[in-house]
């Protein structure tokens, strides 16, 4: 497994083209593998990616993938072709080190949805969680299956609202609206609307195997569009 | 020495100074020639009357509500022949309110006050199509021109006063001064004669001043608390401790 980081040169037209359409960025990410990645089956590791918009001039692309990617084409379009490149890191040794009880800070960009029906008997429909409260609730619901627990706020710290019970912030909530070609009918163009949020916080690992699976196969929906990739960093 | 205070408020006003031909512009405050003409009309004087009494009054004006400049594109046809007259652009101040005052000796001011209460010819705000929407007459004050302009309460509409919000507001004034005074501006609106066959105006010197006045509808504006620094995203670098390949 590899973790790869690339920084966009946001002043370039090519960067804007990639950053404005998750569909185009997804295609660019998938084209960085010489061997076409296998279709995801939900159990084996897959290609995951995420955009971290830390500042206007610091937009980072993270990719977690079974094979080592070659981002030359993205660097040529949207990077610094002669002075900037991308960094790949070996991910497997890090994954092997994970043990139960460890505390890590995490970042996850996800597409929090649930399936509801508005009238009895109607087929259910996938619907985004709109409010921060529900978006946080979605993450808390995922954590048991994913093998980790979000750390609770220490008792001595103030909790002005019940949202402050956990050491996690929900930010960068954005709704994406872009078009994609219908694979069945190439003349038809479909509209895609998804809602993404970014979670930052601290977690404790309960089941390292489940966490490894989450880190390599993703969490939640819309994984092709930059959602579902969780990364861990050492907790201070 | 006493002063007559006048209110000029109306949906439209237009105060021309130097307009000729097709562009009929307006200054941003009433002109002395217009106010003298209005007073002479209230007295019932004819166009060719001797103006020396009224022209000697000292004139000042305060912009209580500056209004908005609007442009009218006007077409006209001759009433009898139907021939089209020159196209003209006419400028107006919309929704403005001014306090104007003239200072002179007591007898003349009293006479003017009586006339403005029962005007012989009706007053209008610079152009005959601009009638006042509130009484022009405010009253006679036994004070000098400068004191009257400083002391009269704010005449702006209530909605305007509420919108201003602060408890003290700054108003612009133009006060007539002796010709040649240092730092004065000149405007050609000192009337010599309104005789339609040879209307004539002299230069008039005035000072621009600003005064602070109480806003009866002002509220004590709360000082905004200093802006909190926006909490940046927690820094997150997942590559710490990983081995580059």
CSV table of C-alpha atoms in Angstrom, one decimal:
chain,number,residue,atom,x,y,z
A,1,UNK,CA,0.0,0.0,0.0
A,2,UNK,CA,1.1,3.5,-0.7
A,3,UNK,CA,0.2,6.9,0.6
A,4,UNK,CA,0.9,9.7,-1.9
A,5,UNK,CA,0.8,13.5,-1.5
A,6,UNK,CA,0.7,16.0,-4.2
A,7,UNK,CA,0.4,19.8,-4.0
A,8,UNK,CA,-1.6,21.8,-6.6
A,9,UNK,CA,-0.3,24.9,-8.2
A,10,UNK,CA,-3.7,26.7,-7.8
A,11,UNK,CA,-2.7,29.5,-10.0
A,12,UNK,CA,-2.8,27.3,-13.1
A,13,UNK,CA,-5.8,26.8,-15.3
A,14,UNK,CA,-5.2,23.1,-15.2
A,15,UNK,CA,-5.5,23.0,-11.5
A,16,UNK,CA,-8.8,24.9,-11.6
A,17,UNK,CA,-10.1,22.4,-14.1
A,18,UNK,CA,-9.2,19.5,-11.9
A,19,UNK,CA,-10.4,21.1,-8.7
A,20,UNK,CA,-13.8,22.1,-9.9
A,21,UNK,CA,-14.9,18.7,-11.1
A,22,UNK,CA,-14.5,15.7,-8.9
A,23,UNK,CA,-15.3,13.7,-12.1
A,24,UNK,CA,-12.3,15.0,-13.9
A,25,UNK,CA,-10.0,14.7,-10.9
A,26,UNK,CA,-11.2,11.1,-10.3
A,27,UNK,CA,-10.3,10.3,-13.9
A,28,UNK,CA,-6.9,11.9,-13.5
A,29,UNK,CA,-6.2,9.9,-10.3
A,30,UNK,CA,-7.2,6.6,-11.9
A,31,UNK,CA,-5.0,7.3,-14.9
A,32,UNK,CA,-1.9,7.5,-12.6
A,33,UNK,CA,-1.8,3.7,-12.4
A,34,UNK,CA,-0.1,1.8,-15.2
A,35,UNK,CA,-2.2,-1.3,-14.4
A,36,UNK,CA,-5.9,-0.4,-14.4
A,37,UNK,CA,-7.1,-0.8,-10.8
A,38,UNK,CA,-9.5,-3.6,-10.2
A,39,UNK,CA,-13.1,-2.7,-9.7
A,40,UNK,CA,-13.7,-2.2,-6.0
A,41,UNK,CA,-15.5,-5.1,-4.3
A,42,UNK,CA,-15.8,-3.5,-0.9
A,43,UNK,CA,-13.4,-5.9,0.9
A,44,UNK,CA,-10.0,-5.6,-0.8
A,45,UNK,CA,-8.0,-2.3,-0.8
A,46,UNK,CA,-8.9,0.2,-3.4
A,47,UNK,CA,-7.8,3.6,-4.7
A,48,UNK,CA,-9.0,6.4,-2.4
A,49,UNK,CA,-8.2,10.0,-2.7
A,50,UNK,CA,-9.0,13.3,-0.9
A,51,UNK,CA,-8.4,17.0,-1.3
A,52,UNK,CA,-7.2,19.0,1.7
A,53,UNK,CA,-7.9,22.6,1.1
A,54,UNK,CA,-5.7,24.0,4.0
A,55,UNK,CA,-5.4,27.4,2.4
A,56,UNK,CA,-5.9,29.0,-0.9
A,57,UNK,CA,-2.4,28.3,-2.0
A,58,UNK,CA,-2.1,25.0,-0.1
A,59,UNK,CA,-4.4,22.4,-1.7
A,60,UNK,CA,-3.1,18.9,-1.3
A,61,UNK,CA,-4.2,15.7,-3.0
A,62,UNK,CA,-3.8,12.5,-0.9
A,63,UNK,CA,-4.1,9.1,-2.6
A,64,UNK,CA,-4.1,5.8,-0.8
A,65,UNK,CA,-3.6,2.9,-3.3
A,66,UNK,CA,-2.5,-0.7,-3.6
A,67,UNK,CA,-0.1,0.2,-6.4
A,68,UNK,CA,2.4,3.1,-6.6
A,69,UNK,CA,1.0,5.9,-8.6
A,70,UNK,CA,2.7,8.0,-11.3
A,71,UNK,CA,1.3,11.6,-11.1
A,72,UNK,CA,3.5,13.0,-13.9
A,73,UNK,CA,0.4,14.0,-15.9
A,74,UNK,CA,-1.1,15.9,-13.0
A,75,UNK,CA,2.1,17.6,-12.3
A,76,UNK,CA,2.3,18.7,-15.9
A,77,UNK,CA,-1.2,20.1,-15.9
A,78,UNK,CA,-1.5,21.5,-12.4
A,79,UNK,CA,1.7,21.4,-10.5
A,80,UNK,CA,5.3,22.7,-10.8
A,81,UNK,CA,6.8,20.5,-13.6
A,82,UNK,CA,10.4,21.3,-13.0
A,83,UNK,CA,10.6,22.0,-9.2
A,84,UNK,CA,7.7,20.3,-7.7
A,85,UNK,CA,6.7,16.6,-7.7
A,86,UNK,CA,4.8,14.2,-5.5
A,87,UNK,CA,5.8,12.1,-2.5
A,88,UNK,CA,4.9,8.5,-2.1
A,89,UNK,CA,5.2,6.8,1.3
A,90,UNK,CA,5.1,3.1,2.2
A,91,UNK,CA,1.8,2.6,4.0
A,92,UNK,CA,1.9,-1.1,4.9
A,93,UNK,CA,4.5,-0.7,7.7
A,94,UNK,CA,2.4,2.0,9.2
A,95,UNK,CA,-0.7,-0.1,9.0
A,96,UNK,CA,1.0,-3.1,10.6
A,97,UNK,CA,2.0,-1.0,13.6
A,98,UNK,CA,-1.6,0.0,14.6
A,99,UNK,CA,-2.5,-1.5,17.9
A,100,UNK,CA,-5.6,-1.4,20.0
A,101,UNK,CA,-5.7,1.4,22.5
A,102,UNK,CA,-3.6,3.8,20.4
A,103,UNK,CA,-4.8,7.4,20.2
A,104,UNK,CA,-4.5,9.1,16.9
A,105,UNK,CA,-5.7,12.4,15.3
A,106,UNK,CA,-7.7,11.7,12.2
A,107,UNK,CA,-9.0,13.5,9.2
A,108,UNK,CA,-11.8,12.1,7.1
A,109,UNK,CA,-13.7,13.7,4.2
A,110,UNK,CA,-17.0,11.8,3.8
A,111,UNK,CA,-20.4,11.9,2.2
A,112,UNK,CA,-22.8,11.4,5.2
A,113,UNK,CA,-26.0,10.0,3.8
A,114,UNK,CA,-28.9,7.8,5.0
A,115,UNK,CA,-31.8,6.2,3.1
A,116,UNK,CA,-35.2,7.4,3.9
A,117,UNK,CA,-38.7,7.4,2.5
A,118,UNK,CA,-41.2,10.2,3.0
A,119,UNK,CA,-44.4,8.1,2.6
A,120,UNK,CA,-45.1,4.5,3.6
A,121,UNK,CA,-44.7,2.0,0.8
A,122,UNK,CA,-42.4,4.3,-1.2
A,123,UNK,CA,-39.0,3.1,-2.2
A,124,UNK,CA,-36.2,4.6,0.0
A,125,UNK,CA,-34.0,7.2,-1.4
A,126,UNK,CA,-30.4,8.1,-0.5
A,127,UNK,CA,-30.5,11.5,1.2
A,128,UNK,CA,-27.7,13.7,2.6
A,129,UNK,CA,-27.4,14.7,6.2
A,130,UNK,CA,-27.6,18.5,6.1
A,131,UNK,CA,-26.9,19.7,9.6
A,132,UNK,CA,-23.7,19.4,11.6
A,133,UNK,CA,-25.6,17.5,14.3
A,134,UNK,CA,-26.7,14.8,11.9
A,135,UNK,CA,-23.4,14.8,10.1
A,136,UNK,CA,-21.6,14.1,13.4
A,137,UNK,CA,-24.3,11.6,14.3
A,138,UNK,CA,-23.5,9.7,11.1
A,139,UNK,CA,-19.8,9.4,12.0
A,140,UNK,CA,-20.6,8.2,15.5
A,141,UNK,CA,-22.9,5.6,14.0
A,142,UNK,CA,-20.0,4.4,11.8
A,143,UNK,CA,-17.4,4.1,14.4
A,144,UNK,CA,-18.4,0.7,16.0
A,145,UNK,CA,-18.3,-1.1,12.6
A,146,UNK,CA,-15.1,0.8,11.7
A,147,UNK,CA,-13.3,-0.4,14.9
A,148,UNK,CA,-12.5,2.9,16.6
A,149,UNK,CA,-14.0,5.3,19.1
A,150,UNK,CA,-14.0,9.0,18.9
A,151,UNK,CA,-12.4,10.4,22.0
A,152,UNK,CA,-14.8,12.2,24.4
A,153,UNK,CA,-14.1,15.7,25.7
A,154,UNK,CA,-12.4,15.6,29.1
A,155,UNK,CA,-14.8,16.1,31.9
A,156,UNK,CA,-13.1,19.3,33.1
A,157,UNK,CA,-13.4,21.1,29.8
A,158,UNK,CA,-16.6,23.1,29.1
A,159,UNK,CA,-19.3,21.6,26.9
A,160,UNK,CA,-21.5,24.5,25.9
A,161,UNK,CA,-23.6,22.3,23.6
A,162,UNK,CA,-24.1,18.5,23.3
A,163,UNK,CA,-22.0,18.8,20.1
A,164,UNK,CA,-18.9,19.4,22.3
A,165,UNK,CA,-19.1,16.0,23.9
A,166,UNK,CA,-16.6,14.6,21.5
A,167,UNK,CA,-13.2,15.7,20.4
A,168,UNK,CA,-14.1,16.2,16.8
A,169,UNK,CA,-15.0,19.2,14.5
A,170,UNK,CA,-17.0,19.1,11.4
A,171,UNK,CA,-15.9,21.7,8.9
A,172,UNK,CA,-15.5,22.4,5.2
A,173,UNK,CA,-19.1,21.4,4.5
A,174,UNK,CA,-19.7,21.8,0.8
A,175,UNK,CA,-22.2,20.6,-1.7
A,176,UNK,CA,-20.7,19.5,-5.0
A,177,UNK,CA,-22.6,19.9,-8.2
A,178,UNK,CA,-21.0,18.7,-11.4
A,179,UNK,CA,-21.8,16.7,-14.6
A,180,UNK,CA,-20.7,13.3,-15.8
A,181,UNK,CA,-21.4,11.4,-18.9
A,182,UNK,CA,-23.8,8.5,-18.7
A,183,UNK,CA,-21.7,5.4,-19.3
A,184,UNK,CA,-24.7,3.6,-20.9
A,185,UNK,CA,-25.5,6.4,-23.3
A,186,UNK,CA,-22.5,8.5,-24.1
A,187,UNK,CA,-24.7,11.3,-25.5
A,188,UNK,CA,-26.5,11.8,-22.2
A,189,UNK,CA,-25.0,13.9,-19.5
A,190,UNK,CA,-26.0,13.3,-15.9
A,191,UNK,CA,-26.0,15.8,-13.1
A,192,UNK,CA,-24.3,14.7,-9.9
A,193,UNK,CA,-25.0,16.4,-6.6
A,194,UNK,CA,-23.2,15.3,-3.4
A,195,UNK,CA,-22.6,16.8,-0.1
A,196,UNK,CA,-19.2,16.4,1.6
A,197,UNK,CA,-17.9,17.3,5.0
A,198,UNK,CA,-14.6,17.0,6.7
A,199,UNK,CA,-14.1,15.6,10.1
A,200,UNK,CA,-11.1,16.4,12.2
A,201,UNK,CA,-10.6,14.9,15.7
A,202,UNK,CA,-9.0,12.2,17.9
A,203,UNK,CA,-9.9,8.6,18.0
A,204,UNK,CA,-8.9,5.5,19.9
A,205,UNK,CA,-8.3,2.2,18.0
A,206,UNK,CA,-10.5,-0.6,19.3
A,207,UNK,CA,-10.0,-3.2,16.6
A,208,UNK,CA,-6.9,-2.7,14.5
A,209,UNK,CA,-8.0,-5.0,11.7
A,210,UNK,CA,-11.3,-3.1,11.2
A,211,UNK,CA,-9.4,0.2,11.2
A,212,UNK,CA,-6.9,-1.1,8.7
A,213,UNK,CA,-9.8,-2.1,6.5
A,214,UNK,CA,-11.4,1.4,6.8
A,215,UNK,CA,-8.1,3.1,6.0
A,216,UNK,CA,-7.6,1.1,2.8
A,217,UNK,CA,-11.2,0.5,1.6
A,218,UNK,CA,-12.8,3.8,2.7
A,219,UNK,CA,-15.8,4.8,4.8
A,220,UNK,CA,-19.2,5.8,3.4
A,221,UNK,CA,-20.4,6.7,0.0
A,222,UNK,CA,-19.1,8.6,-3.0
A,223,UNK,CA,-15.6,7.2,-2.7
A,224,UNK,CA,-14.9,7.9,-6.4
A,225,UNK,CA,-15.5,11.6,-5.7
A,226,UNK,CA,-12.9,12.2,-3.0
A,227,UNK,CA,-14.9,10.9,0.0
A,228,UNK,CA,-14.1,8.1,2.4
A,229,UNK,CA,-10.4,8.4,2.8
A,230,UNK,CA,-9.4,8.6,6.4
A,231,UNK,CA,-5.8,9.4,7.4
A,232,UNK,CA,-4.2,9.2,10.8
A,233,UNK,CA,-1.5,11.4,12.3
A,234,UNK,CA,0.3,11.1,15.6
A,235,UNK,CA,-1.6,12.7,18.5
A,236,UNK,CA,0.2,15.3,20.5
B,1,UNK,CA,-31.0,91.4,12.8
B,2,UNK,CA,-33.2,88.4,12.4
B,3,UNK,CA,-33.3,85.4,10.2
B,4,UNK,CA,-36.1,83.6,8.3
B,5,UNK,CA,-35.8,79.9,8.2
B,6,UNK,CA,-37.2,77.9,5.3
B,7,UNK,CA,-37.7,74.2,4.6
B,8,UNK,CA,-37.3,72.8,1.1
B,9,UNK,CA,-38.6,69.3,1.0
B,10,UNK,CA,-40.2,67.6,-2.0
B,11,UNK,CA,-40.1,64.5,-4.2
B,12,UNK,CA,-38.1,66.5,-6.7
B,13,UNK,CA,-36.1,69.6,-6.6
B,14,UNK,CA,-33.8,71.2,-9.2
B,15,UNK,CA,-31.4,74.1,-8.6
B,16,UNK,CA,-29.8,75.2,-11.8
B,17,UNK,CA,-26.8,77.6,-11.7
B,18,UNK,CA,-25.1,77.6,-15.1
B,19,UNK,CA,-27.3,75.5,-17.3
B,20,UNK,CA,-27.8,76.5,-20.9
B,21,UNK,CA,-29.2,74.5,-23.8
B,22,UNK,CA,-30.1,70.9,-23.6
B,23,UNK,CA,-28.4,69.7,-20.4
B,24,UNK,CA,-30.3,71.3,-17.4
B,25,UNK,CA,-28.2,70.4,-14.5
B,26,UNK,CA,-28.7,70.9,-10.8
B,27,UNK,CA,-26.4,71.9,-8.0
B,28,UNK,CA,-26.5,69.8,-4.8
B,29,UNK,CA,-28.0,72.6,-2.7
B,30,UNK,CA,-30.6,75.4,-3.3
B,31,UNK,CA,-29.1,78.5,-4.9
B,32,UNK,CA,-29.5,82.0,-3.6
B,33,UNK,CA,-31.1,83.2,-6.8
B,34,UNK,CA,-33.8,80.6,-6.5
B,35,UNK,CA,-34.5,81.5,-2.9
B,36,UNK,CA,-34.6,85.3,-3.7
B,37,UNK,CA,-36.9,84.6,-6.6
B,38,UNK,CA,-39.2,82.5,-4.4
B,39,UNK,CA,-39.4,85.3,-1.8
B,40,UNK,CA,-40.0,88.0,-4.5
B,41,UNK,CA,-42.7,85.8,-5.9
B,42,UNK,CA,-44.3,85.4,-2.5
B,43,UNK,CA,-44.3,89.2,-2.1
B,44,UNK,CA,-46.0,89.4,-5.5
B,45,UNK,CA,-43.2,91.3,-7.2
B,46,UNK,CA,-43.1,91.2,-11.0
B,47,UNK,CA,-40.2,89.8,-12.9
B,48,UNK,CA,-38.7,93.2,-13.6
B,49,UNK,CA,-38.9,94.6,-10.1
B,50,UNK,CA,-35.9,96.1,-8.3
B,51,UNK,CA,-34.2,93.3,-6.4
B,52,UNK,CA,-31.6,95.2,-4.4
B,53,UNK,CA,-33.4,94.7,-1.0
B,54,UNK,CA,-33.7,90.9,-1.4
B,55,UNK,CA,-30.3,90.5,-3.1
B,56,UNK,CA,-28.7,92.1,0.0
B,57,UNK,CA,-29.9,89.4,2.3
B,58,UNK,CA,-27.3,87.0,3.6
B,59,UNK,CA,-28.0,83.5,2.6
B,60,UNK,CA,-27.1,80.1,4.0
B,61,UNK,CA,-28.3,76.6,3.4
B,62,UNK,CA,-27.9,73.2,5.2
B,63,UNK,CA,-28.2,69.8,3.5
B,64,UNK,CA,-30.4,67.9,5.9
B,65,UNK,CA,-31.0,65.1,3.6
B,66,UNK,CA,-28.9,65.3,0.4
B,67,UNK,CA,-31.2,63.3,-1.8
B,68,UNK,CA,-30.4,61.4,-5.0
B,69,UNK,CA,-29.6,63.0,-8.3
B,70,UNK,CA,-31.9,61.7,-11.0
B,71,UNK,CA,-31.9,62.3,-14.8
B,72,UNK,CA,-35.0,62.9,-16.9
B,73,UNK,CA,-34.9,62.6,-20.6
B,74,UNK,CA,-37.4,65.0,-22.0
B,75,UNK,CA,-39.0,65.2,-25.4
B,76,UNK,CA,-41.4,68.0,-26.3
B,77,UNK,CA,-43.4,69.1,-29.3
B,78,UNK,CA,-44.6,72.5,-30.2
B,79,UNK,CA,-48.2,72.9,-29.1
B,80,UNK,CA,-49.5,74.4,-32.4
B,81,UNK,CA,-47.2,73.1,-35.1
B,82,UNK,CA,-46.3,69.8,-33.7
B,83,UNK,CA,-42.6,70.4,-34.5
B,84,UNK,CA,-40.4,68.5,-32.1
B,85,UNK,CA,-38.4,70.8,-29.8
B,86,UNK,CA,-34.8,70.0,-28.8
B,87,UNK,CA,-34.4,66.9,-26.7
B,88,UNK,CA,-33.2,67.8,-23.3
B,89,UNK,CA,-31.8,66.1,-20.2
B,90,UNK,CA,-33.1,67.5,-16.9
B,91,UNK,CA,-31.5,66.7,-13.6
B,92,UNK,CA,-33.3,66.7,-10.3
B,93,UNK,CA,-32.6,65.9,-6.6
B,94,UNK,CA,-35.0,63.2,-5.5
B,95,UNK,CA,-36.1,63.0,-1.9
B,96,UNK,CA,-34.0,65.8,-0.6
B,97,UNK,CA,-34.6,68.1,2.4
B,98,UNK,CA,-32.8,71.4,2.9
B,99,UNK,CA,-32.8,74.1,5.6
B,100,UNK,CA,-32.3,77.5,4.0
B,101,UNK,CA,-32.1,80.8,5.8
B,102,UNK,CA,-31.9,84.5,4.9
B,103,UNK,CA,-30.6,87.1,7.3
B,104,UNK,CA,-31.6,90.7,7.1
B,105,UNK,CA,-33.0,93.6,9.1
B,106,UNK,CA,-36.1,92.9,11.2
B,107,UNK,CA,-38.7,94.7,9.2
B,108,UNK,CA,-37.8,93.1,5.9
B,109,UNK,CA,-37.6,89.7,7.5
B,110,UNK,CA,-41.1,90.2,9.0
B,111,UNK,CA,-42.5,91.2,5.7
B,112,UNK,CA,-41.0,88.2,4.0
B,113,UNK,CA,-42.4,86.0,6.8
B,114,UNK,CA,-45.8,87.4,6.3
B,115,UNK,CA,-45.5,86.9,2.5
B,116,UNK,CA,-44.3,83.3,2.7
B,117,UNK,CA,-47.3,82.5,4.9
B,118,UNK,CA,-49.7,84.0,2.3
B,119,UNK,CA,-47.7,83.9,-0.9
B,120,UNK,CA,-48.9,85.9,-3.9
B,121,UNK,CA,-47.3,83.5,-6.4
B,122,UNK,CA,-46.9,79.9,-5.1
B,123,UNK,CA,-43.4,78.7,-4.2
B,124,UNK,CA,-41.7,75.9,-6.0
B,125,UNK,CA,-38.4,74.1,-5.6
B,126,UNK,CA,-36.3,75.5,-8.4
B,127,UNK,CA,-38.5,74.4,-11.2
B,128,UNK,CA,-42.2,75.0,-11.6
B,129,UNK,CA,-42.9,71.2,-11.8
B,130,UNK,CA,-41.4,70.7,-8.4
B,131,UNK,CA,-43.9,71.6,-5.7
B,132,UNK,CA,-42.9,71.4,-2.0
B,133,UNK,CA,-44.3,68.5,0.0
B,134,UNK,CA,-44.2,70.3,3.4
B,135,UNK,CA,-44.7,73.9,4.4
B,136,UNK,CA,-41.8,76.1,3.3
B,137,UNK,CA,-42.2,78.4,6.2
B,138,UNK,CA,-40.4,77.5,9.5
B,139,UNK,CA,-40.5,80.9,11.1
B,140,UNK,CA,-38.4,83.9,12.1
B,141,UNK,CA,-35.6,83.6,14.6
B,142,UNK,CA,-34.0,86.5,16.3
B,143,UNK,CA,-30.5,85.0,15.8
B,144,UNK,CA,-27.8,85.3,13.2
B,145,UNK,CA,-27.7,83.2,10.1
B,146,UNK,CA,-24.9,80.9,11.4
B,147,UNK,CA,-26.6,80.3,14.7
B,148,UNK,CA,-29.9,79.4,13.0
B,149,UNK,CA,-28.2,76.9,10.7
B,150,UNK,CA,-26.5,75.4,13.7
B,151,UNK,CA,-29.4,75.3,16.1
B,152,UNK,CA,-32.4,74.2,14.0
B,153,UNK,CA,-33.3,70.6,14.6
B,154,UNK,CA,-32.7,68.1,11.9
B,155,UNK,CA,-35.3,68.2,9.2
B,156,UNK,CA,-34.6,64.9,7.5
B,157,UNK,CA,-37.5,62.4,7.1
B,158,UNK,CA,-38.0,60.0,9.9
B,159,UNK,CA,-37.0,57.0,7.8
B,160,UNK,CA,-33.8,58.7,7.0
B,161,UNK,CA,-33.0,59.5,10.6
B,162,UNK,CA,-33.7,56.0,11.6
B,163,UNK,CA,-31.5,54.7,8.9
B,164,UNK,CA,-28.6,56.9,10.0
B,165,UNK,CA,-28.5,55.2,13.4
B,166,UNK,CA,-25.8,57.3,15.0
B,167,UNK,CA,-26.8,59.8,17.6
B,168,UNK,CA,-24.7,62.6,16.1
B,169,UNK,CA,-24.7,63.2,12.4
B,170,UNK,CA,-22.6,65.6,10.3
B,171,UNK,CA,-24.4,67.9,7.9
B,172,UNK,CA,-22.9,70.1,5.1
B,173,UNK,CA,-23.6,73.8,5.1
B,174,UNK,CA,-22.9,76.6,2.7
B,175,UNK,CA,-22.9,80.1,4.3
B,176,UNK,CA,-22.5,83.3,2.3
B,177,UNK,CA,-19.4,85.4,3.2
B,178,UNK,CA,-18.2,88.8,2.1
B,179,UNK,CA,-16.6,88.7,-1.4
B,180,UNK,CA,-12.9,88.0,-1.4
B,181,UNK,CA,-12.9,86.2,1.9
B,182,UNK,CA,-10.0,83.8,2.2
B,183,UNK,CA,-10.9,80.2,1.5
B,184,UNK,CA,-14.3,81.0,0.0
B,185,UNK,CA,-15.8,79.4,-3.1
B,186,UNK,CA,-17.7,81.3,-5.8
B,187,UNK,CA,-21.0,80.6,-7.5
B,188,UNK,CA,-22.8,82.7,-10.0
B,189,UNK,CA,-26.2,82.9,-8.3
B,190,UNK,CA,-26.3,86.4,-6.8
B,191,UNK,CA,-29.3,87.8,-8.7
B,192,UNK,CA,-29.1,91.3,-10.2
B,193,UNK,CA,-32.4,91.2,-12.2
B,194,UNK,CA,-34.9,88.5,-13.1
B,195,UNK,CA,-36.2,90.6,-16.1
B,196,UNK,CA,-36.8,87.8,-18.7
B,197,UNK,CA,-35.3,90.0,-21.4
B,198,UNK,CA,-31.9,90.3,-19.7
B,199,UNK,CA,-31.6,88.1,-16.6
B,200,UNK,CA,-28.3,88.7,-14.8
B,201,UNK,CA,-26.4,87.1,-12.0
B,202,UNK,CA,-23.2,88.1,-10.1
B,203,UNK,CA,-20.7,85.9,-8.4
B,204,UNK,CA,-21.4,85.1,-4.7
B,205,UNK,CA,-18.8,84.0,-2.2
B,206,UNK,CA,-19.6,81.2,0.3
B,207,UNK,CA,-17.9,78.9,2.8
B,208,UNK,CA,-18.4,75.2,3.0
B,209,UNK,CA,-18.8,74.0,6.6
B,210,UNK,CA,-19.8,70.9,8.4
B,211,UNK,CA,-21.7,70.7,11.7
B,212,UNK,CA,-22.6,67.9,14.0
B,213,UNK,CA,-26.3,67.7,14.9
B,214,UNK,CA,-28.3,65.5,17.2
B,215,UNK,CA,-30.3,62.7,15.6
B,216,UNK,CA,-33.5,62.2,17.6
B,217,UNK,CA,-33.9,58.7,16.2
B,218,UNK,CA,-30.3,57.7,16.7
B,219,UNK,CA,-29.4,54.7,18.8
B,220,UNK,CA,-26.3,54.2,20.8
B,221,UNK,CA,-24.5,52.0,18.4
B,222,UNK,CA,-22.9,49.1,20.3
B,223,UNK,CA,-19.2,48.7,19.7
B,224,UNK,CA,-18.6,45.5,17.9
B,225,UNK,CA,-16.6,43.1,19.9
B,226,UNK,CA,-13.1,42.5,18.4
B,227,UNK,CA,-13.3,39.9,15.8
B,228,UNK,CA,-12.2,36.5,16.9
B,229,UNK,CA,-9.5,34.9,14.9
B,230,UNK,CA,-11.1,32.3,12.7
B,231,UNK,CA,-10.1,28.9,14.0
B,232,UNK,CA,-8.1,27.3,11.2
B,233,UNK,CA,-8.5,23.7,10.5
B,234,UNK,CA,-6.5,21.6,12.8
B,235,UNK,CA,-3.2,20.9,11.0
B,236,UNK,CA,-3.1,17.3,9.8
B,237,UNK,CA,-0.1,15.7,8.3
B,238,UNK,CA,-0.6,11.9,7.8
B,239,UNK,CA,2.9,11.5,6.4
B,240,UNK,CA,4.6,12.0,9.8
B,241,UNK,CA,6.6,8.9,10.6
B,242,UNK,CA,6.0,7.3,7.2
B,243,UNK,CA,8.9,6.1,5.1
B,244,UNK,CA,9.3,7.8,1.7
B,245,UNK,CA,9.7,5.4,-1.2
